[in-house]
Short mmCIF file of C-alpha atoms in Angstrom, two decimals:
data_model
loop_
_atom_site.label_atom_id
_atom_site.label_comp_id
_atom_site.label_asym_id
_atom_site.label_seq_id
_atom_site.Cartn_x
_atom_site.Cartn_y
_atom_site.Cartn_z
CA MET A 8 0.09 0.01 -0.13
CA SER A 9 1.53 3.39 -1.13
CA ARG A 10 3.07 5.85 2.00
CA ARG A 11 0.98 8.07 0.29
CA LYS A 12 -2.24 7.17 -2.00
CA LYS A 13 -5.28 9.38 -1.84
CA GLN A 14 -7.28 9.04 1.19
CA GLN A 15 -11.49 9.55 2.21
CA ARG A 16 -11.12 10.40 6.30
CA ILE A 17 -14.22 9.02 7.42
CA ASN A 18 -15.69 9.36 11.45
CA THR A 19 -14.51 5.75 12.15
CA THR A 20 -12.48 5.28 15.74
CA LEU A 21 -10.28 3.11 16.57
CA CYS A 22 -9.97 2.00 20.40
CA TYR A 23 -7.69 1.22 23.40
CA ILE A 24 -9.37 0.43 27.04
CA GLU A 25 -7.26 1.15 30.20
CA LYS A 26 -7.08 -1.43 32.83
CA ASP A 27 -5.38 -0.42 36.49
CA GLY A 28 -3.12 2.47 34.39
CA LYS A 29 -2.02 0.28 31.90
CA TYR A 30 -3.24 1.19 28.92
CA LEU A 31 -4.51 -1.77 25.31
CA MET A 32 -2.91 -0.88 22.17
CA LEU A 33 -2.37 -2.17 18.90
CA LEU A 34 1.12 -2.46 17.20
CA ARG A 35 2.02 -3.74 14.27
CA ASN A 36 5.13 -6.49 14.89
CA LYS A 37 8.40 -5.43 13.45
CA LYS A 38 9.17 -6.77 9.54
CA GLU A 39 11.90 -6.60 7.59
CA ASN A 40 10.63 -4.21 3.99
CA ASP A 41 7.97 -3.46 5.54
CA LEU A 42 6.64 0.92 4.97
CA ASN A 43 4.64 0.33 8.51
CA GLU A 44 7.69 -1.07 10.33
CA GLY A 45 7.09 -0.49 14.65
CA LYS A 46 3.98 2.08 13.40
CA TRP A 47 0.53 3.04 15.51
CA ILE A 48 -1.78 0.58 14.14
CA GLY A 49 -5.32 -0.42 15.30
CA ILE A 50 -8.00 -3.27 14.41
CA GLY A 51 -7.87 -2.96 10.52
CA GLY A 52 -9.03 -5.41 7.80
CA LYS A 53 -11.14 -5.26 4.69
CA PHE A 54 -15.01 -4.22 4.69
CA GLU A 55 -18.00 -6.53 4.21
CA LYS A 56 -20.06 -5.77 1.15
CA ASP A 57 -22.22 -3.05 2.01
CA GLU A 58 -20.33 -2.85 6.04
CA THR A 59 -20.32 1.15 6.83
CA PRO A 60 -17.07 1.70 8.54
CA ASP A 61 -18.33 1.34 11.91
CA GLU A 62 -19.64 -1.99 11.32
CA CYS A 63 -16.12 -2.93 10.34
CA LEU A 64 -14.30 -1.83 13.33
CA ILE A 65 -17.19 -4.11 16.32
CA ARG A 66 -17.06 -6.36 13.93
CA GLU A 67 -12.76 -6.90 13.67
CA VAL A 68 -12.61 -6.02 16.99
CA ARG A 69 -14.60 -8.84 18.55
CA GLU A 70 -12.77 -11.26 15.81
CA GLU A 71 -8.74 -10.32 16.89
CA THR A 72 -9.77 -8.87 20.72
CA GLY A 73 -13.39 -11.16 21.42
CA ILE A 74 -14.18 -7.34 22.99
CA THR A 75 -17.98 -6.04 21.93
CA LEU A 76 -18.41 -2.65 21.25
CA THR A 77 -20.87 -0.27 21.47
CA LYS A 78 -21.18 3.14 19.41
CA TYR A 79 -22.38 5.97 20.69
CA GLU A 80 -22.61 9.57 20.06
CA GLN A 81 -21.19 12.27 22.22
CA ARG A 82 -19.87 15.86 22.45
CA GLY A 83 -20.03 15.64 19.46
CA VAL A 84 -17.78 12.45 19.09
CA ILE A 85 -18.87 9.06 17.90
CA GLY A 86 -17.35 6.82 20.04
CA PHE A 87 -17.03 2.75 21.67
CA VAL A 88 -17.43 1.52 24.45
CA SER A 89 -17.14 -1.69 25.90
CA ASP A 90 -18.72 -3.95 27.63
CA THR A 91 -15.99 -5.85 28.57
CA TRP A 92 -14.50 -3.61 32.78
CA ASN A 93 -18.22 -2.11 33.34
CA ASP A 94 -17.03 -0.08 30.25
CA GLU A 95 -14.24 2.13 32.44
CA THR A 96 -12.49 4.39 30.30
CA MET A 97 -12.19 4.23 26.21
CA TYR A 98 -9.74 6.35 24.26
CA LEU A 99 -10.26 7.29 20.12
CA TYR A 100 -7.96 7.25 17.20
CA THR A 101 -9.65 8.68 14.35
CA ALA A 102 -9.68 6.83 11.53
CA THR A 103 -8.68 6.87 7.86
CA ALA A 104 -9.38 4.91 5.37
CA TYR A 105 -7.67 4.05 2.10
CA ASP A 106 -10.11 2.31 -0.57
CA GLY A 107 -12.36 0.34 1.35
CA GLU A 108 -9.75 -0.58 3.75
CA ILE A 109 -9.08 0.99 7.51
CA ASN A 110 -5.82 2.12 8.04
CA TYR A 111 -2.91 -0.02 8.56
CA ASN A 112 -4.08 -3.43 7.96
CA CYS A 113 -2.99 -5.07 10.18
CA ASP A 114 -2.40 -9.39 9.37
CA GLU A 115 0.32 -8.96 11.81
CA GLY A 116 -0.87 -7.25 14.82
CA GLU A 117 -0.11 -7.52 17.95
CA LEU A 118 -2.69 -6.68 20.88
CA ARG A 119 -0.68 -5.85 24.68
CA TRP A 120 -0.62 -3.37 27.91
CA ILE A 121 2.40 -0.95 28.18
CA ASP A 122 2.53 1.88 29.93
CA ILE A 123 1.53 5.51 28.63
CA ASP A 124 4.99 6.13 28.06
CA GLU A 125 5.52 4.55 26.21
CA VAL A 126 2.79 6.70 23.09
CA MET A 127 6.69 9.02 23.51
CA ASN A 128 8.10 6.18 21.75
CA LEU A 129 5.37 5.36 18.40
CA ASN A 130 6.21 6.62 14.82
CA LEU A 131 3.81 7.97 12.70
CA TRP A 132 4.17 9.59 9.06
CA GLU A 133 3.90 13.16 8.41
CA GLY A 134 0.48 14.80 8.98
CA ASP A 135 -1.28 11.55 11.49
CA ARG A 136 -2.38 12.74 14.16
CA LEU A 137 -3.49 10.09 17.20
CA PHE A 138 -6.45 11.49 19.28
CA LEU A 139 -7.08 10.09 23.10
CA LYS A 140 -9.60 10.96 25.38
CA ARG A 141 -10.24 9.67 28.24
CA LEU A 142 -14.52 9.22 28.82
CA VAL A 143 -15.38 8.47 32.22
CA GLU A 144 -16.68 9.95 35.33
CA GLY A 145 -20.01 11.80 33.11
CA ASP A 146 -17.43 12.37 30.19
CA ARG A 147 -14.78 14.44 32.45
CA ASP A 148 -12.11 15.72 29.61
CA ILE A 149 -8.72 15.22 29.94
CA ARG A 150 -7.78 14.09 26.74
CA MET A 151 -4.31 14.05 25.60
CA THR A 152 -3.62 14.81 21.58
CA LEU A 153 -0.35 14.01 19.49
CA HIS A 154 1.10 15.44 16.77
CA TYR A 155 3.96 13.91 14.01
CA GLU A 156 6.07 14.77 12.21
CA GLY A 157 8.07 12.48 9.70
CA ASP A 158 9.80 10.40 12.85
CA THR A 159 9.29 12.35 15.47
CA LEU A 160 7.10 13.00 18.24
CA LYS A 161 5.84 16.29 19.08
CA LYS A 162 2.89 16.31 21.57
CA VAL A 163 -0.44 19.25 19.79
CA TRP A 164 -0.25 22.82 21.59
CA CYS A 165 -4.19 20.67 24.33
CA SER A 166 -6.55 19.02 23.68
CA GLN A 167 -8.36 21.15 22.53
CA SER A 168 -6.97 21.75 19.63
CA GLY A 169 -8.29 22.97 16.54
CA ILE A 170 -11.55 22.81 18.24
CA CYS A 171 -11.82 25.75 21.15
CA GLY A 172 -11.59 29.00 19.03
CA GLY A 173 -8.60 30.62 21.55
CA CYS A 174 -5.67 29.51 19.85
CA PHE A 175 -5.11 30.70 15.92
CA HIS A 176 -1.09 29.53 14.76
CA ASN A 177 -0.33 26.88 16.62
CA GLY A 178 0.15 24.61 13.71
CA LEU A 179 2.65 26.92 13.33
CA THR A 180 6.66 27.19 15.04
CA TYR A 181 7.42 30.31 17.32
CA ASP A 182 8.97 31.77 13.22
CA GLU A 183 6.95 30.98 11.28
CA GLN A 184 4.17 32.87 13.59
CA HIS A 185 6.44 35.71 13.86
CA SER A 186 6.53 35.81 10.57
CA LEU A 187 3.15 35.66 9.27
CA LYS A 188 2.62 38.42 11.72
CA GLU A 189 5.09 41.45 10.29
CA GLU A 190 4.77 40.91 6.48
CA LYS A 191 0.62 41.09 7.27
CA LEU A 192 1.39 43.81 10.05
CA LYS A 193 4.24 45.55 7.46
CA GLU A 194 1.83 45.34 4.33
CA LEU A 195 -1.02 46.66 6.42
CA LEU A 196 1.49 49.92 7.07
CA MET A 197 2.53 50.41 4.00
CA PRO A 198 -0.57 52.39 2.52
CA VAL A 199 -0.10 55.12 5.55
CA MET A 200 3.09 55.47 5.52
CA GLU A 201 5.69 57.30 3.93
CA GLU A 202 8.34 56.60 1.46
CA ASP A 203 11.11 57.59 4.62
CA SER A 204 8.65 56.03 7.02
CA ILE A 205 11.19 53.22 9.35
CA PHE A 206 9.54 50.27 10.20
CA GLU A 207 11.11 48.44 12.40
CA GLY A 208 9.88 45.06 12.31
CA VAL A 209 7.63 42.59 15.17
CA LEU A 210 9.24 42.23 18.36
CA ASP A 211 8.99 39.08 20.23
CA SER A 212 7.25 38.04 23.28
CA PRO A 213 9.78 37.00 25.74
CA LEU A 214 7.34 33.88 26.97
CA HIS A 215 5.79 32.87 23.33
CA GLU A 216 3.62 29.82 26.14
CA GLY A 217 2.55 30.19 30.14
CA TYR A 218 2.61 34.37 29.30
CA LYS A 219 -1.39 35.32 29.33
CA ASN A 220 -2.05 36.54 33.48
CA LYS A 221 -5.45 36.65 32.82
CA MET A 222 -8.45 34.88 30.87
CA GLU A 223 -12.25 34.93 30.97
CA TYR A 224 -13.25 31.24 31.43
CA SER A 225 -17.40 30.70 30.25
CA PHE A 226 -19.55 27.62 31.41
CA GLY A 227 -21.29 25.79 29.23
CA ASP A 228 -21.89 22.71 28.32
CA ALA A 229 -19.92 20.60 24.43
CA VAL A 230 -23.42 19.61 23.67
CA LYS A 231 -27.00 20.36 23.86
CA ASP A 232 -27.79 18.95 28.12
CA GLY A 233 -23.58 17.56 27.86
CA PRO A 234 -22.21 17.90 30.96
CA LEU A 235 -21.17 20.95 32.74
CA THR A 236 -17.56 22.28 31.28
CA LEU A 237 -15.57 25.71 32.05
CA GLY A 238 -13.58 27.09 29.55
CA MET A 239 -13.57 28.82 26.15
CA HIS A 240 -16.97 28.88 22.65
CA ARG A 241 -16.20 25.78 21.14
CA LYS A 242 -14.59 27.29 17.43
CA LYS A 243 -17.48 29.78 15.38
CA SER A 244 -20.20 28.78 18.30
CA PHE A 245 -21.80 31.06 19.92
CA TYR A 246 -23.21 28.41 22.94
CA ALA A 247 -20.55 25.13 22.53
CA VAL A 248 -18.10 25.52 25.46
CA VAL A 249 -14.72 23.29 25.87
CA THR A 250 -13.49 22.97 28.52
CA CYS A 251 -9.99 24.04 29.14
CA ASP A 252 -7.79 22.57 31.66
CA ASP A 253 -4.18 22.33 29.69
CA CYS A 254 -4.70 25.33 28.64
CA ARG A 255 -0.30 26.20 27.61
CA LEU A 256 -1.02 30.06 26.90
CA VAL A 257 -2.07 30.11 30.80
CA ASN A 258 0.20 29.17 34.12
CA ASP A 259 -0.62 25.68 35.34
CA ASP A 260 -2.15 26.60 38.05
CA ASN A 261 -4.33 28.23 36.13
CA ASN A 262 -5.37 25.17 34.62
CA LYS A 263 -5.50 23.31 37.94
CA VAL A 264 -8.11 26.19 39.31
CA VAL A 265 -10.39 25.25 36.59
CA ARG A 266 -9.46 22.10 36.58
CA ALA A 267 -11.13 21.96 40.47
CA THR A 268 -14.02 24.46 39.92
CA VAL A 269 -15.88 22.92 37.05
CA ASP A 270 -15.32 19.59 38.78
CA TYR A 271 -16.88 20.08 41.93
CA PHE A 272 -20.18 21.95 40.25
CA ASP A 273 -20.47 19.45 37.78
CA SER A 274 -20.36 17.19 40.33
CA LEU A 275 -23.15 19.06 42.51
CA HIS A 276 -25.17 19.59 38.96
CA ILE A 277 -24.85 23.50 39.52
CA PRO A 278 -26.21 24.68 36.57
CA TYR A 279 -24.69 27.28 33.85
CA VAL A 280 -26.92 30.25 32.29
CA ASN A 281 -28.19 29.46 29.77
CA LYS A 282 -28.21 31.82 26.72
CA SER A 283 -31.81 31.69 26.21
CA THR A 284 -34.14 30.26 29.30
CA HIS A 285 -31.91 33.15 30.99
CA GLU A 286 -31.86 30.23 34.28
CA GLY A 287 -29.35 29.00 35.86
CA TYR A 288 -26.49 29.93 38.28
CA LEU A 289 -22.27 29.87 37.13
CA ARG A 290 -21.83 32.19 33.91
CA HIS A 291 -17.32 32.43 34.32
CA LEU A 292 -14.76 32.21 36.31
CA LEU A 293 -11.80 34.88 36.32
CA VAL A 294 -9.13 34.13 37.05
CA ARG A 295 -5.77 36.38 37.54
CA ARG A 296 -1.93 35.72 37.90
CA SER A 297 0.60 37.81 39.01
CA PHE A 298 4.10 37.06 37.10
CA ALA A 299 5.80 38.73 40.17
CA ASN A 300 5.26 36.56 42.72
CA GLY A 301 2.88 33.40 41.62
CA GLY A 302 -0.33 35.54 42.68
CA LEU A 303 -3.25 34.47 41.36
CA LEU A 304 -6.77 35.58 42.34
CA ILE A 305 -10.06 34.11 41.49
CA ASP A 306 -13.39 35.67 40.74
CA LEU A 307 -16.13 33.38 40.50
CA VAL A 308 -19.13 34.85 38.16
CA THR A 309 -22.92 33.84 38.84
CA ALA A 310 -26.09 35.06 39.01
CA ASP A 311 -28.68 34.55 42.11
CA TYR A 312 -28.45 31.27 43.18
CA ASN A 313 -32.55 29.70 43.08
CA PRO A 314 -32.10 26.72 43.01
CA THR A 315 -34.62 24.20 42.22
CA GLU A 316 -36.79 22.18 43.73
CA GLU A 317 -35.48 19.17 42.37
CA MET A 318 -32.02 20.78 43.49
CA LYS A 319 -32.90 20.98 46.98
CA ALA A 320 -34.33 17.58 46.94
CA ALA A 321 -31.72 15.96 46.32
CA GLU A 322 -28.95 14.55 48.40
CA GLY A 323 -25.89 16.48 48.72
CA PHE A 324 -27.95 19.60 48.49
CA LYS A 325 -26.59 23.09 50.02
CA ASP A 326 -27.31 26.42 50.33
CA GLU A 327 -25.50 29.30 48.45
CA ALA A 328 -23.17 30.34 51.47
CA SER A 329 -22.35 25.53 51.98
CA LEU A 330 -22.12 25.57 48.23
CA LEU A 331 -19.50 28.63 47.71
CA ASN A 332 -17.16 27.73 50.73
CA ASP A 333 -16.85 23.84 49.52
CA TRP A 334 -15.49 25.44 46.17
CA VAL A 335 -13.09 28.10 48.65
CA GLU A 336 -11.80 24.91 50.56
CA ILE A 337 -11.73 22.72 47.76
CA LEU A 338 -9.18 25.92 45.85
CA LYS A 339 -6.91 26.52 49.17
CA GLY A 340 -6.07 23.13 48.86
CA LEU A 341 -4.87 23.04 45.28
CA ASN A 342 -1.51 22.03 44.91
CA LEU A 343 0.03 25.35 43.35
CA GLU A 344 2.92 26.80 42.05
CA GLY A 345 2.62 30.02 43.30
CA HIS A 346 0.00 30.75 45.62
CA ILE A 347 -3.52 32.24 46.12
CA ASP A 348 -3.55 35.65 46.88
CA GLY A 349 -7.83 36.16 47.08
CA ILE A 350 -10.71 34.44 46.10
CA LEU A 351 -13.88 36.33 44.81
CA HIS A 352 -17.95 35.90 44.61
CA THR A 353 -19.39 38.39 41.80
CA ARG A 354 -22.79 39.20 41.22
CA ASN A 355 -23.86 39.11 37.84
CA ASN A 356 -27.63 38.94 35.96
CA SER A 357 -27.32 40.76 33.39
CA LEU A 358 -29.18 39.16 29.94
CA ALA A 359 -24.91 40.07 28.38
CA ASP A 360 -23.36 37.53 28.02
CA ALA A 361 -19.98 39.26 29.39
CA VAL A 362 -18.02 39.34 32.96
CA ILE A 363 -20.46 42.27 34.52
CA ASP A 364 -19.60 43.98 37.95
CA GLU A 365 -22.75 43.55 40.12
CA GLY A 366 -21.47 42.64 43.53
CA THR A 367 -18.12 41.58 44.37
CA GLU A 368 -17.74 40.03 47.77
CA VAL A 369 -13.97 38.48 48.45
CA LEU A 370 -14.26 34.71 50.42
CA PHE A 371 -11.12 34.60 51.40
CA GLY A 372 -7.76 37.05 50.72
CA ARG A 373 -7.96 40.70 49.93
CA ASP A 374 -9.75 41.48 45.90
CA TYR A 375 -5.78 42.87 44.05
CA LEU A 376 -2.43 41.34 42.71
CA GLU A 377 0.65 43.32 43.23
CA GLU A 378 2.26 42.57 39.38
CA GLU A 379 5.68 44.43 38.61
CA LEU A 380 6.82 46.35 35.64
CA LEU A 381 9.69 47.41 33.89
CA GLY A 382 10.52 48.50 37.93
CA LEU A 383 6.89 49.98 38.68
CA LYS A 384 4.43 48.40 41.16
CA PHE A 385 1.02 48.03 39.91
CA LYS A 386 -1.90 47.25 42.25
CA VAL A 387 -4.66 45.02 39.86
CA THR A 388 -7.93 44.69 40.71
CA PRO A 389 -10.61 42.11 39.33
CA PHE A 390 -11.66 44.21 35.73
CA SER A 391 -8.95 47.06 36.55
CA PHE A 392 -7.05 47.24 32.31
CA PHE A 393 -3.76 45.58 32.69
CA GLN A 394 -2.09 44.50 29.26
CA THR A 395 -2.02 40.68 29.49
CA ASN A 396 1.32 39.13 28.74
CA THR A 397 3.61 40.80 31.49
CA LYS A 398 6.72 40.09 29.77
CA GLY A 399 5.31 41.31 27.02
CA ALA A 400 3.92 44.42 27.74
CA GLU A 401 7.75 45.94 29.37
CA VAL A 402 8.58 44.93 24.92
CA LEU A 403 5.73 47.28 24.16
CA TYR A 404 5.81 49.87 27.00
CA SER A 405 9.79 49.93 26.56
CA LYS A 406 9.10 50.64 22.40
CA VAL A 407 6.47 53.21 23.97
CA ARG A 408 9.13 54.95 25.77
CA ASP A 409 11.35 55.09 22.99
CA TYR A 410 9.44 56.78 20.56
CA VAL A 411 8.54 59.32 23.31
CA GLY A 412 11.72 60.26 23.52
CA ASP A 413 13.32 63.24 26.04
CA THR A 414 9.04 64.31 27.76
CA SER A 415 11.31 67.31 30.51
CA GLY A 416 9.07 70.39 30.93
CA MET A 417 6.59 68.67 29.01
CA THR A 418 2.62 68.90 29.74
CA VAL A 419 1.59 64.64 28.93
CA TYR A 420 -1.55 63.41 27.71
CA ASP A 421 -2.14 59.34 28.56
CA LEU A 422 -5.86 58.94 26.84
CA TYR A 423 -7.60 55.38 27.74
CA SER A 424 -4.56 55.05 30.47
CA GLY A 425 -6.18 51.96 31.77
CA THR A 426 -4.24 51.29 35.36
CA GLY A 427 -1.84 54.10 34.56
CA THR A 428 1.03 52.26 33.48
CA ILE A 429 2.46 54.56 30.00
CA ALA A 430 1.30 57.72 32.45
CA GLN A 431 3.61 56.37 35.19
CA LEU A 432 6.80 55.28 33.20
CA VAL A 433 6.85 58.46 31.40
CA ALA A 434 6.07 60.87 34.69
CA ALA A 435 9.79 60.68 36.08
CA VAL A 436 10.97 62.43 32.53
CA ALA A 437 7.79 65.12 32.19
CA ASP A 438 6.78 68.15 33.69
CA LYS A 439 2.90 66.37 34.17
CA VAL A 440 1.26 64.03 32.92
CA TYR A 441 -2.93 63.22 32.56
CA GLY A 442 -4.88 60.06 32.49
CA VAL A 443 -8.21 59.42 31.71
CA GLU A 444 -10.01 56.44 32.05
CA ILE A 445 -13.89 55.69 31.65
CA ILE A 446 -13.14 52.79 34.13
CA THR A 447 -13.78 53.87 37.50
CA GLU A 448 -11.79 51.24 39.48
CA ALA A 449 -9.00 51.63 37.12
CA VAL A 450 -8.68 55.38 37.63
CA GLU A 451 -8.63 54.35 41.25
CA ALA A 452 -5.90 51.37 40.60
CA ALA A 453 -4.01 54.45 38.79
CA LYS A 454 -3.76 56.63 41.51
CA GLU A 455 -2.70 54.33 44.02
CA ASN A 456 0.29 52.70 41.76
CA ALA A 457 0.83 55.47 41.45
CA LYS A 458 1.37 56.98 45.12
CA MET A 459 2.34 53.99 45.64
CA ASN A 460 5.46 54.54 42.88
CA GLY A 461 6.53 57.96 44.52
CA LEU A 462 5.23 60.38 41.52
CA ASN A 463 2.65 63.07 42.68
CA ASN A 464 3.19 64.41 38.64
CA CYS A 465 -0.26 62.06 37.69
CA GLU A 466 -3.38 63.08 37.95
CA PHE A 467 -5.90 60.74 36.66
CA ILE A 468 -9.21 61.29 35.85
CA ALA A 469 -11.83 58.44 35.46
CA GLY A 470 -15.00 59.64 32.19
CA ASP A 471 -15.08 59.60 29.65
CA VAL A 472 -12.02 60.86 26.86
CA LEU A 473 -14.40 62.54 25.01
CA GLU A 474 -16.32 64.09 28.01
CA VAL A 475 -13.44 65.30 30.05
CA ILE A 476 -10.20 66.15 27.61
CA GLY A 477 -12.01 69.72 27.44
CA SER A 478 -11.78 69.98 30.81
CA LEU A 479 -7.64 69.55 32.07
CA GLU A 480 -5.69 72.57 33.21
CA LYS A 481 -3.29 72.25 31.14
CA LYS A 482 -2.88 72.55 27.06
CA PRO A 483 -0.57 69.97 25.91
CA ASP A 484 2.91 69.02 24.77
CA MET A 485 2.60 64.65 23.79
CA ILE A 486 -0.26 63.38 23.62
CA ILE A 487 0.15 58.90 23.20
CA LEU A 488 -3.13 57.15 22.72
CA ASP A 489 -3.93 54.00 23.48
CA PRO A 490 -7.06 53.87 22.48
CA PRO A 491 -9.81 50.55 22.55
CA ARG A 492 -9.52 47.90 19.41
CA ASP A 493 -12.39 49.48 17.43
CA GLY A 494 -9.91 52.85 17.88
CA LEU A 495 -10.63 56.73 18.41
CA HIS A 496 -14.58 57.70 18.19
CA PRO A 497 -14.76 59.39 15.36
CA LYS A 498 -15.51 63.00 17.74
CA MET A 499 -11.93 62.61 18.97
CA LEU A 500 -9.78 63.13 15.80
CA PRO A 501 -10.60 66.69 15.41
CA ILE A 502 -10.59 66.81 19.28
CA ILE A 503 -7.06 65.35 19.27
CA ALA A 504 -5.59 67.31 15.83
CA GLY A 505 -6.72 70.42 16.63
CA TYR A 506 -3.79 70.41 19.69
CA GLY A 507 -1.31 70.83 17.01
CA VAL A 508 1.40 68.72 19.33
CA GLU A 509 4.13 67.88 17.72
CA HIS A 510 4.67 64.48 18.57
CA ILE A 511 1.62 61.40 18.77
CA VAL A 512 2.15 58.34 20.03
CA TYR A 513 -0.44 56.03 19.05
CA VAL A 514 -0.51 52.06 20.52
CA ALA A 515 -3.14 50.00 18.19
CA CYS A 516 -3.68 46.69 19.25
CA LYS A 517 -6.38 47.01 16.19
CA PRO A 518 -3.56 47.67 14.06
CA GLU A 519 -6.65 47.78 11.66
CA SER A 520 -8.47 50.54 13.24
CA PHE A 521 -5.09 52.21 13.65
CA VAL A 522 -5.11 52.82 10.22
CA ARG A 523 -7.99 53.95 9.85
CA ASP A 524 -7.68 57.13 11.85
CA MET A 525 -4.21 57.84 10.41
CA GLU A 526 -6.09 58.65 7.32
CA PHE A 527 -8.10 62.14 9.13
CA PHE A 528 -4.05 62.19 11.31
CA LYS A 529 -2.72 62.16 7.66
CA ALA A 530 -5.39 65.27 6.54
CA ARG A 531 -4.28 66.97 8.61
CA GLY A 532 -0.39 67.58 8.56
CA TYR A 533 0.71 63.63 10.05
CA ARG A 534 3.20 61.62 9.39
CA VAL A 535 4.34 58.27 9.89
CA VAL A 536 8.32 58.61 11.46
CA LYS A 537 8.23 54.87 12.54
CA ALA A 538 6.12 51.93 13.99
CA ALA A 539 6.77 48.63 15.00
CA GLY A 540 4.98 45.50 16.33
CA VAL A 541 4.98 43.94 19.38
CA ASP A 542 3.55 40.00 19.50
CA GLN A 543 1.43 40.15 22.83
CA PHE A 544 0.13 37.47 21.96
CA PRO A 545 1.71 34.04 20.63
CA TYR A 546 0.16 31.05 19.29
CA THR A 547 -3.17 34.01 17.94
CA LYS A 548 -2.95 35.64 14.88
CA HIS A 549 -3.21 39.05 17.18
CA VAL A 550 -0.45 41.53 16.95
CA GLU A 551 0.40 45.56 18.50
CA ALA A 552 1.52 47.94 17.33
CA VAL A 553 3.07 50.52 18.15
CA VAL A 554 2.64 54.47 15.73
CA LEU A 555 5.14 57.42 16.44
CA LEU A 556 3.55 60.52 14.12
CA SER A 557 5.04 63.57 13.52
CA LYS A 558 3.50 67.17 12.50
CA ALA A 559 5.92 70.17 11.26
CA LEU A 560 4.98 72.97 13.00
#
């Protein structure tokens, strides 16, 4: 059989069953001059007349091993459960059909028990993918996915590779991602740059994995009426949520919190808030982590607790206080790399599918983290804005500081200032810095941060930039913009351009929005002096841009 014979993908699976910590697998015997020598195989053989792939699999397994499989479909995956060993555990492999034969005909197949570590020594052809999924205890998902390239075995990004909508470039090396992002950003910026404008490329994130300091997880299910899940939305789905408890964008402490939380609430059959009926209790789990000291801030977001009569009558029913207290004790008992600074509970009864604070109580510890960035200390609260890649933010703000240059004796506006990071970096050499931010909590944190860092020439104002900017006491000599993803409000453009400052530094989390806004600035005499990208989000398609604009006075 040719290695690269035309393939027909089929929705059938090969089975591997766990018993006493061992895994039942089928491996090809050694055979000289065999292209598949030592390769992974499964139960195989020719299809009988009018036999479906699933029927073929069940028959072949029974003939080869005496094990009877029962087909079922759950969470969008066709699976098979053995009637042996009390349907204890089952592993799945997505199979391929070659012109009437299941991939890797195994007349010489060998059946034996092996340790899971032995999987790491298997070899497959380039492009083959192995999906191992444990189906036990309500389909609690601890699936492991492996990817093979040539004779080298590599772990695929996570158990939800290709399913979760979070990552985009998890099939590429970091260098490949970097090249794509740099090429795309340069192509995007070129129309608004001059011949002598300098494009400095895309700066790498110091961390490629485990870089995120904040995650907002959603409660839900992967299929209608399926088991409770906690994680990210399935790709291209508004309703389905897949459990992300082995995500590689975060520190593993996050994953442990997710795993413990979903297991706890699922064991008690606590419902999530249904997007259609708006009934239920669980909504989101917010986890923030300090890179300065490993502290975690964990916030459970729920609707009001209105248990049904059926829930009240169930064995082990708990009132809300007991429910939350026991959850806190479980989290406190986790074996973490870092530690827990605070566990919170936020109430949210809004109809919007978003994390909205309608009242937050501290269940354990405190309601903030302490973070450090470029020598400055910051108090980060649950809902205040802070760059989600701490180490990448240091690269980003270093570039901003480079573009800002010498601000001695100047008045600087830092608009959309968040917790005041940029304002405080500039304040060390500026005469006066005004930071304007619409989120009151972020402004209060910015004031505390400035005080903590001994900076008394920063003034932070809470309010809509459009409404506040006209009331500032001093006019700016320089303006720094770090607007939301949609860019500047159309009414803000003439106000900012109207100040006529010589330099504007624009930080764009969505460069497309900057390009649109730049068309306005360009018509008002501003030009791009230089621009750089910063990869704040490895393994996603996002990249931030920092641009220095100049106007001839």
